[in-house]
XYZ file of C-alpha atoms in Angstrom:
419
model
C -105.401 12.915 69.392
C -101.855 11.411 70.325
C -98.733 13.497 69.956
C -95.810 12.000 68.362
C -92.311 12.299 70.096
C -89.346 10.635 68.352
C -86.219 9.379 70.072
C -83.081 9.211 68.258
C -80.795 6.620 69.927
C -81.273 3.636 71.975
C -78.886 3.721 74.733
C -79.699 4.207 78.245
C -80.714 7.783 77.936
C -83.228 7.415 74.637
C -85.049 4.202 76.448
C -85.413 5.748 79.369
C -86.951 8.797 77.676
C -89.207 6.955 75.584
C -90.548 5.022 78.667
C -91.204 8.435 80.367
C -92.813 9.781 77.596
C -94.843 7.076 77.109
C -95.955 6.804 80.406
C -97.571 10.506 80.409
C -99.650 9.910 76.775
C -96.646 10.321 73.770
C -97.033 8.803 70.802
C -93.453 7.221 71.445
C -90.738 5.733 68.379
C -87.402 5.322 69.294
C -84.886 4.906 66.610
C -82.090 2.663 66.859
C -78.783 2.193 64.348
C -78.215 -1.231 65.646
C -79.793 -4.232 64.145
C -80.298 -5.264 67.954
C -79.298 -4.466 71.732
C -75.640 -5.515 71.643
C -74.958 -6.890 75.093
C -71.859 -4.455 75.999
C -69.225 -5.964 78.438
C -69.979 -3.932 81.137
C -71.289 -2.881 84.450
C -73.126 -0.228 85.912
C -73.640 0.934 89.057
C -76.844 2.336 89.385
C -76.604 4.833 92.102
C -79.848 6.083 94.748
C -80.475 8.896 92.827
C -80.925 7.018 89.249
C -82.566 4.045 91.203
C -85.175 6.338 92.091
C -85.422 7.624 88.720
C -85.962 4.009 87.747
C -89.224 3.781 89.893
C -90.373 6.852 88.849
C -90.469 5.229 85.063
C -92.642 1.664 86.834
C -89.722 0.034 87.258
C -90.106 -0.873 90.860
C -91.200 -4.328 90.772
C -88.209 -5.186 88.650
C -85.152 -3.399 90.971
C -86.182 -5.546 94.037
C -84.885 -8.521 92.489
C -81.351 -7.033 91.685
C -78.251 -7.382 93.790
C -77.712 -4.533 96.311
C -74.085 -3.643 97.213
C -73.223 -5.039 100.471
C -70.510 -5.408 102.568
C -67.119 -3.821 102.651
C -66.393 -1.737 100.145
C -63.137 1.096 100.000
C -59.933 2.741 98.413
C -56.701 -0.084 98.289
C -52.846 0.913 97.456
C -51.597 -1.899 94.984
C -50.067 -3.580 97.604
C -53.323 -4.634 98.716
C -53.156 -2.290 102.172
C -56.340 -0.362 102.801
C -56.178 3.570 102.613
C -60.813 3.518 104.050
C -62.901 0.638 104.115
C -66.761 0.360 105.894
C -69.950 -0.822 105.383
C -71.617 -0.048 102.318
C -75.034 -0.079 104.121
C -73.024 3.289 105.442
C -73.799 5.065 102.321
C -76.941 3.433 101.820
C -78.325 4.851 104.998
C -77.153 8.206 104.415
C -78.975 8.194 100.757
C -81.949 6.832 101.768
C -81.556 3.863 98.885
C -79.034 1.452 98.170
C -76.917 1.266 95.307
C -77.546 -1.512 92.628
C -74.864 -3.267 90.374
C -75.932 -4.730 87.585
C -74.977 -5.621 83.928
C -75.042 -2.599 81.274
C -77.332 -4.858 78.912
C -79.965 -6.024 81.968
C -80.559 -2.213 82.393
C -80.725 -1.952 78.404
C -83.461 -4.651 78.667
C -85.568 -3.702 81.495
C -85.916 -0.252 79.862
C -86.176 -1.867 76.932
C -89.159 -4.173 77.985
C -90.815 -1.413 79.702
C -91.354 0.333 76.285
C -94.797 0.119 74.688
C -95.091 -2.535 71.884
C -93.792 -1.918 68.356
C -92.272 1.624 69.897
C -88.484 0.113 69.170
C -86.981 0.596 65.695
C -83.566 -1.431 65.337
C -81.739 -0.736 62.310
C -82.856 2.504 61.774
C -81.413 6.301 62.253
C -83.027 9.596 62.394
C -81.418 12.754 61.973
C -82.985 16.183 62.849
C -84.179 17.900 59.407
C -85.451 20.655 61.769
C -86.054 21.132 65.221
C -89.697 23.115 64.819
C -90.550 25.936 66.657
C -94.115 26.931 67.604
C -95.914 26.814 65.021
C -94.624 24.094 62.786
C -93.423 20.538 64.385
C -89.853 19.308 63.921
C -89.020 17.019 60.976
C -86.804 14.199 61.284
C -84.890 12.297 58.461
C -85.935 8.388 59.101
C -83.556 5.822 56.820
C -82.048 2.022 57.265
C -78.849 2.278 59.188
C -75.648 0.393 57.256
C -73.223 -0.498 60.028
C -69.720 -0.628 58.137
C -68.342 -3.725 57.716
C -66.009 -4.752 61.163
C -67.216 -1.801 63.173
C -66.986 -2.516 66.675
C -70.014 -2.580 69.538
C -70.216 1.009 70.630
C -68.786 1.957 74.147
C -70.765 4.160 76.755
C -69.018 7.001 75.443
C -71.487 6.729 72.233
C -75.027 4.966 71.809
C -75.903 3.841 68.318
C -78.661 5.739 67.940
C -77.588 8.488 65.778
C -77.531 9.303 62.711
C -74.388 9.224 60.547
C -72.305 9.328 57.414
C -73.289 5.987 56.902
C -76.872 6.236 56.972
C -78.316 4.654 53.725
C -80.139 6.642 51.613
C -82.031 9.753 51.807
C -84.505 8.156 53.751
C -88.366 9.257 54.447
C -89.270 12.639 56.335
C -90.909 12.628 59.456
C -93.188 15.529 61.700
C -92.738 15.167 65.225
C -94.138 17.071 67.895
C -91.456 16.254 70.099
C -87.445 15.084 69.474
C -85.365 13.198 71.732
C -81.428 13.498 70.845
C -79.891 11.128 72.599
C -76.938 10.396 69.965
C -74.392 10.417 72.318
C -70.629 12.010 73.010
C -70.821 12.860 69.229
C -74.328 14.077 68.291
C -74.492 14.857 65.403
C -77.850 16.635 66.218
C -76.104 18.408 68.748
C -73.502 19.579 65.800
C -75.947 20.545 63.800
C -78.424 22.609 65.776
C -76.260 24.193 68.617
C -73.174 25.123 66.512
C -72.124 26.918 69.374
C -71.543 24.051 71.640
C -68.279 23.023 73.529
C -67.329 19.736 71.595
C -65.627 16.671 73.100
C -62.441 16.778 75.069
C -59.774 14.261 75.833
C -60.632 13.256 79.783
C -56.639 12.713 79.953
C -56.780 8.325 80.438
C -57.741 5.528 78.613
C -59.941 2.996 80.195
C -60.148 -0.767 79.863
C -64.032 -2.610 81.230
C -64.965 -6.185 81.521
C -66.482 -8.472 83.035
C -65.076 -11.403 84.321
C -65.614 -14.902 86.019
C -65.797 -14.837 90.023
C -62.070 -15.179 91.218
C -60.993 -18.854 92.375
C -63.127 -19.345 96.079
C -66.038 -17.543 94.384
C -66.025 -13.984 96.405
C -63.717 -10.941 95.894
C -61.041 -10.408 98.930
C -62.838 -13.152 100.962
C -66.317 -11.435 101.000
C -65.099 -7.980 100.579
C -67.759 -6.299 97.740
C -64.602 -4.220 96.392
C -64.031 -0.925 95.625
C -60.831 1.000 94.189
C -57.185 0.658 93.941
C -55.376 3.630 93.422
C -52.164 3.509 92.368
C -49.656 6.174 89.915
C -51.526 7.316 87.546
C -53.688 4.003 87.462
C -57.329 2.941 89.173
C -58.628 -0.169 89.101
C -61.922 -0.845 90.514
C -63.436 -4.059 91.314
C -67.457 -4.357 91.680
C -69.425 -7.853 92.099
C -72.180 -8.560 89.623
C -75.453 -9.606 90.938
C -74.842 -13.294 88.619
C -71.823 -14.129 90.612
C -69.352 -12.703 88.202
C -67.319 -9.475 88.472
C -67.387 -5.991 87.035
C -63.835 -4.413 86.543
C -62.759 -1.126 85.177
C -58.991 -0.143 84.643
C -58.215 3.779 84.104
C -54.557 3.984 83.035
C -53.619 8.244 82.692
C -51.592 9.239 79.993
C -48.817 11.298 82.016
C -48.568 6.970 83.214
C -48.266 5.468 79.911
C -50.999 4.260 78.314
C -50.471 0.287 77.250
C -50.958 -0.685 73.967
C -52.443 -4.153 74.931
C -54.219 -6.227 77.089
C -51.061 -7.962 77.216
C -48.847 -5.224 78.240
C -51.832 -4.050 80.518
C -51.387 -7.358 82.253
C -47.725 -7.358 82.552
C -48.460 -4.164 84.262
C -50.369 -4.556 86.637
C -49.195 -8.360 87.813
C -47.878 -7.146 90.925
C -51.255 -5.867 91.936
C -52.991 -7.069 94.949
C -55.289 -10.124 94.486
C -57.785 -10.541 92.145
C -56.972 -7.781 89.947
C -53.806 -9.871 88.224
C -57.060 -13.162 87.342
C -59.243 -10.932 86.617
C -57.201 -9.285 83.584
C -56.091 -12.747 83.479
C -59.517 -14.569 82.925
C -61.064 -12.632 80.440
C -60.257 -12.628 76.542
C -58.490 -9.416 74.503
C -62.028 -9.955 72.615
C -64.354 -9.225 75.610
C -62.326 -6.276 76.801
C -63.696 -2.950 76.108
C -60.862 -0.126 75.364
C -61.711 3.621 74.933
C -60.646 6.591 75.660
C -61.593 8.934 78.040
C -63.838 11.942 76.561
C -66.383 14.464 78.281
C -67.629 17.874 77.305
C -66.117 20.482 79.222
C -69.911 21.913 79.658
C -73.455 21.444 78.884
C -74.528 23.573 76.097
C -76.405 27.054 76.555
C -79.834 25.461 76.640
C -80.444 21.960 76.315
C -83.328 22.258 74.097
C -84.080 24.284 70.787
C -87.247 24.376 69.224
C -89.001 21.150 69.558
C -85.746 19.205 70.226
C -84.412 18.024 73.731
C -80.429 16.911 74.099
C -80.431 13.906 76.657
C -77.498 12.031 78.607
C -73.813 11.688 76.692
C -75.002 14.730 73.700
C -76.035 17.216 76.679
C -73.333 16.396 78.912
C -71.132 13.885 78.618
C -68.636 13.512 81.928
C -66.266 11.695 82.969
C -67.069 7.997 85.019
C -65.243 8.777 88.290
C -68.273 9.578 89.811
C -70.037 6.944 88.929
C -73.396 9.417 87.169
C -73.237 9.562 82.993
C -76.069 6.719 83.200
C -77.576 8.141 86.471
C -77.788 11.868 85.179
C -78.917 10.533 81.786
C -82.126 8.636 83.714
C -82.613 11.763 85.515
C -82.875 13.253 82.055
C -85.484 11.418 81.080
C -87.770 11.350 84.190
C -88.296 15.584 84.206
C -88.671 15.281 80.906
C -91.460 13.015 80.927
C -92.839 15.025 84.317
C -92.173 18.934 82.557
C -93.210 17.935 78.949
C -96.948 16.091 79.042
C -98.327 15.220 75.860
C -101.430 17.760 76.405
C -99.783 20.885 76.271
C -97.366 23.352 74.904
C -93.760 21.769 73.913
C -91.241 25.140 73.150
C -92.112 26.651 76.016
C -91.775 23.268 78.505
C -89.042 21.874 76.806
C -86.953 25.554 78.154
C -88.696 24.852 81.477
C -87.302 21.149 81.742
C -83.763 22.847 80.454
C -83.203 25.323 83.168
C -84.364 22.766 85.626
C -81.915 20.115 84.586
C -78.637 22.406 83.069
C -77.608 23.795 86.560
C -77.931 20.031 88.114
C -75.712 18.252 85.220
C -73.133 21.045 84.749
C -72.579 20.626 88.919
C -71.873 17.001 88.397
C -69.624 17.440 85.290
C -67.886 19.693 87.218
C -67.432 17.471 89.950
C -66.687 14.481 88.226
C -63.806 16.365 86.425
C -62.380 17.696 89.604
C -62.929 13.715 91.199
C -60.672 12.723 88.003
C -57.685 14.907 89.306
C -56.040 13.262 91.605
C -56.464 9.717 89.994
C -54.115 10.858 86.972
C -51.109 12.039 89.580
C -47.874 10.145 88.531
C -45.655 12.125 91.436
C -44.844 10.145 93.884
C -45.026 12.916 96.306
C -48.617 14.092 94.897
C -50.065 10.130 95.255
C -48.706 9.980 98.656
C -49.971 12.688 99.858
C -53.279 11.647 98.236
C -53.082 8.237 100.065
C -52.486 10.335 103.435
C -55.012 12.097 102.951
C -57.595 9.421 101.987
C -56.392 8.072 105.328
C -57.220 11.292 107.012
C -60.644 11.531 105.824
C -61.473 8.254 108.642
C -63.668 6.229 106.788
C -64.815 5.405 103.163
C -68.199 6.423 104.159
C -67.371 9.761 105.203
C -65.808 10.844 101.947
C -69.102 9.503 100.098
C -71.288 11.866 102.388
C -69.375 15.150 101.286
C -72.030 17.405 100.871
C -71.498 17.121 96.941
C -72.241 14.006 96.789
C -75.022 14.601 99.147
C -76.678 17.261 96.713
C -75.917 14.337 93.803
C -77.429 11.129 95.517
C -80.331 12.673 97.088
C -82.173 14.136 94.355
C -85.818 12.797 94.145
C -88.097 12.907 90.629
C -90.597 15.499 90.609
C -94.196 15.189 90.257
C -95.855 15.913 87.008
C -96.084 19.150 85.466
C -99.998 19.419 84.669
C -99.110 22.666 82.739
């Protein structure tokens, strides 16, 4: 007989888990508050790490037809003079995979696709009624999602998934065997049922994302794949898409000045080295996503209570500048589908799969939080001596093989757990 598992949320995280689940004999539903798969203006870069996670969950096939960063990549003062620069098959040798850059919504689908038939519910949110222990399953509140009227597509820093004030109804009660929360920054299952949890910070910047047309002769910097600019307080980055249009991401801190438009966003920034003024320039106030920076300043105690499991953003939300919310959320998903088999006892593997995976995602929050520092600095004296220092290190590659970044990018999925 089937077990049931029940994902709350849709975003990378919950459609990743639902494919891993799926793939070891759950019963899989995953539960969606959208009425579809908004196509989010964004990029992602999917790093070795979460690219292997990808062909752990049969994915394989699909990745060798995606773009692959190449070329130059590297760190850029706003004048347009280069702090490192080098080859990005560098890092991709040192990793033992390369790096893949794709839109947000083409890694929505893929996951998407890869789930069995009729497993997606759109327009529909779950809420944890209770998480179940060992001898009674968890219960989960199922109802038609209401999405008020002019609410916006949700940024990375949320899926849609969860349940919320306005959920319609009381809805219809649900036993699971298994619960995935993966109801982002905000859980509210995460409120609920670990009361004791750090909540949300302020990550100290606001960030802008887009994606925009290729810049007039059709390549970034004359070939160059792109990379960084660091400048007072402000980083923009500037990644090809594999469709021939660009991915860029502004992070303005708040010691800087945080813009309260596009506009004045522009006006900032026009002195910038080519193509971040067309870029901003190209790309409609409309298609620009603007949030604020937000992480949790720790996972909580244990990721999982009773039958329930806390995935990606609601177990440990961190800041971008390491480029792993997505790629830690993936990870998620794969040792859960590997530690939790659908023959066997849940409590007691879902605590196994949580002190496997806490120690791993509280070292990268860490680290992405300490990577954050020095891109807020507004002292002229503190950003020089960054820049000097960035020059110091000799090459772009040998900053990305720091041995924390080694620990990140080299992690490989395990092998089923046939407890």
């Amino acid at each position: 007989m089937s077990r049931r598992a029940v994902v709350i949320g849709g975003g990378i995280g919950g459609l990743a888990s639902g494919v891993a689940l799926a793939r070891v004999g759950w019963d899989v539903t995953v539960l969606e508050r959208a009425t579809s798969l908004e196509p989010v203006g964004a990029g992602i870069a999917v790093a070795p790490n979460a690219v292997r996670a990808l062909v752990a969950l049969g994915l394989g096939d699909t990745l060798r037809d995606l773009a692959t960063l190449q070329g130059e990549l590297g760190m850029r003062r706003p004048d347009g003079r280069w702090l490192v620069r080098a080859d990005a098959g560098q890092a991709s040798a040192r990793f033992g995979d390369s790096t893949l850059v794709l839109h947000r919504a083409q890694l929505v689908g893929m996951l998407a696709d890869a789930l069995p038939d009729g497993a997606l519910r759109l327009g529909v949110s779950g809420a944890v009624v209770h998480p179940g222990d060992d001898a009674r399953p968890a219960v989960v509140r199922v109802a038609d999602a209401v999405r008020p009227a002019g609410a916006d597509v949700p940024d990375a820093a949320g899926p849609a998934g969860a349940d919320a004030p306005d959920a319609a109804g009381s809805g219809t009660e649900v036993e699971a065997d298994l619960v995935v929360a993966a109801d982002g920054i905000d859980s509210p299952t995460r409120t609920r049922w670990w009361p004791d949890a750090p909540r949300p910070v302020h990550g100290g910047s606001t960030a802008w994302r887009l994606v925009a047309p290729a810049p007039r002769g059709g390549t970034v910097d004359g070939g160059t794949v792109g990379g960084e600019t660091w400048g007072r307080g402000i980083v923009v980055g500037v990644v090809p898409l594999a469709d021939g249009r660009v991915y860029a991401y502004v992070s303005v801190a708040d010691a800087a000045g945080v813009p309260d438009t596009l506009a004045e966003l522009r006006e900032r920034l026009a002195g910038w080295h080519d193509p971040i003024p067309e870029l901003l320039a190209s790309v409609p106030p409309d298609q620009v996503l603007r949030h604020a920076l937000r992480r949790l300043p720790a996972p909580p105690a244990s990721l999982a209570t009773g039958r329930v499991a806390l995935v990606g953003d609601a177990a440990h939300a961190m800041l971008p500048n390491v480029g792993q919310g997505g790629c830690q959320a993936l990870e998620d998903a794969v040792v859960l589908g590997a530690r939790v088999p659908a023959p066997g006892d849940v409590v007691p593997a879902l605590q196994r799969w949580s002190a496997e995976r806490r120690p791993r995602v509280d070292k990268v929050m860490r680290l992405s939080a300490r990577v954050a520092v020095p891109t807020r600095w507004t002292s002229p004296v503190l950003a020089g001596a960054r820049d000097l220092g960035a020059r110091a290190a000799g090459s772009w590659a040998a900053s990305l093989g720091s041995r924390a970044l080694d620990d990140v990018m080299g992690w490989r999925p395990p092998t089923t757990d046939a407890r």
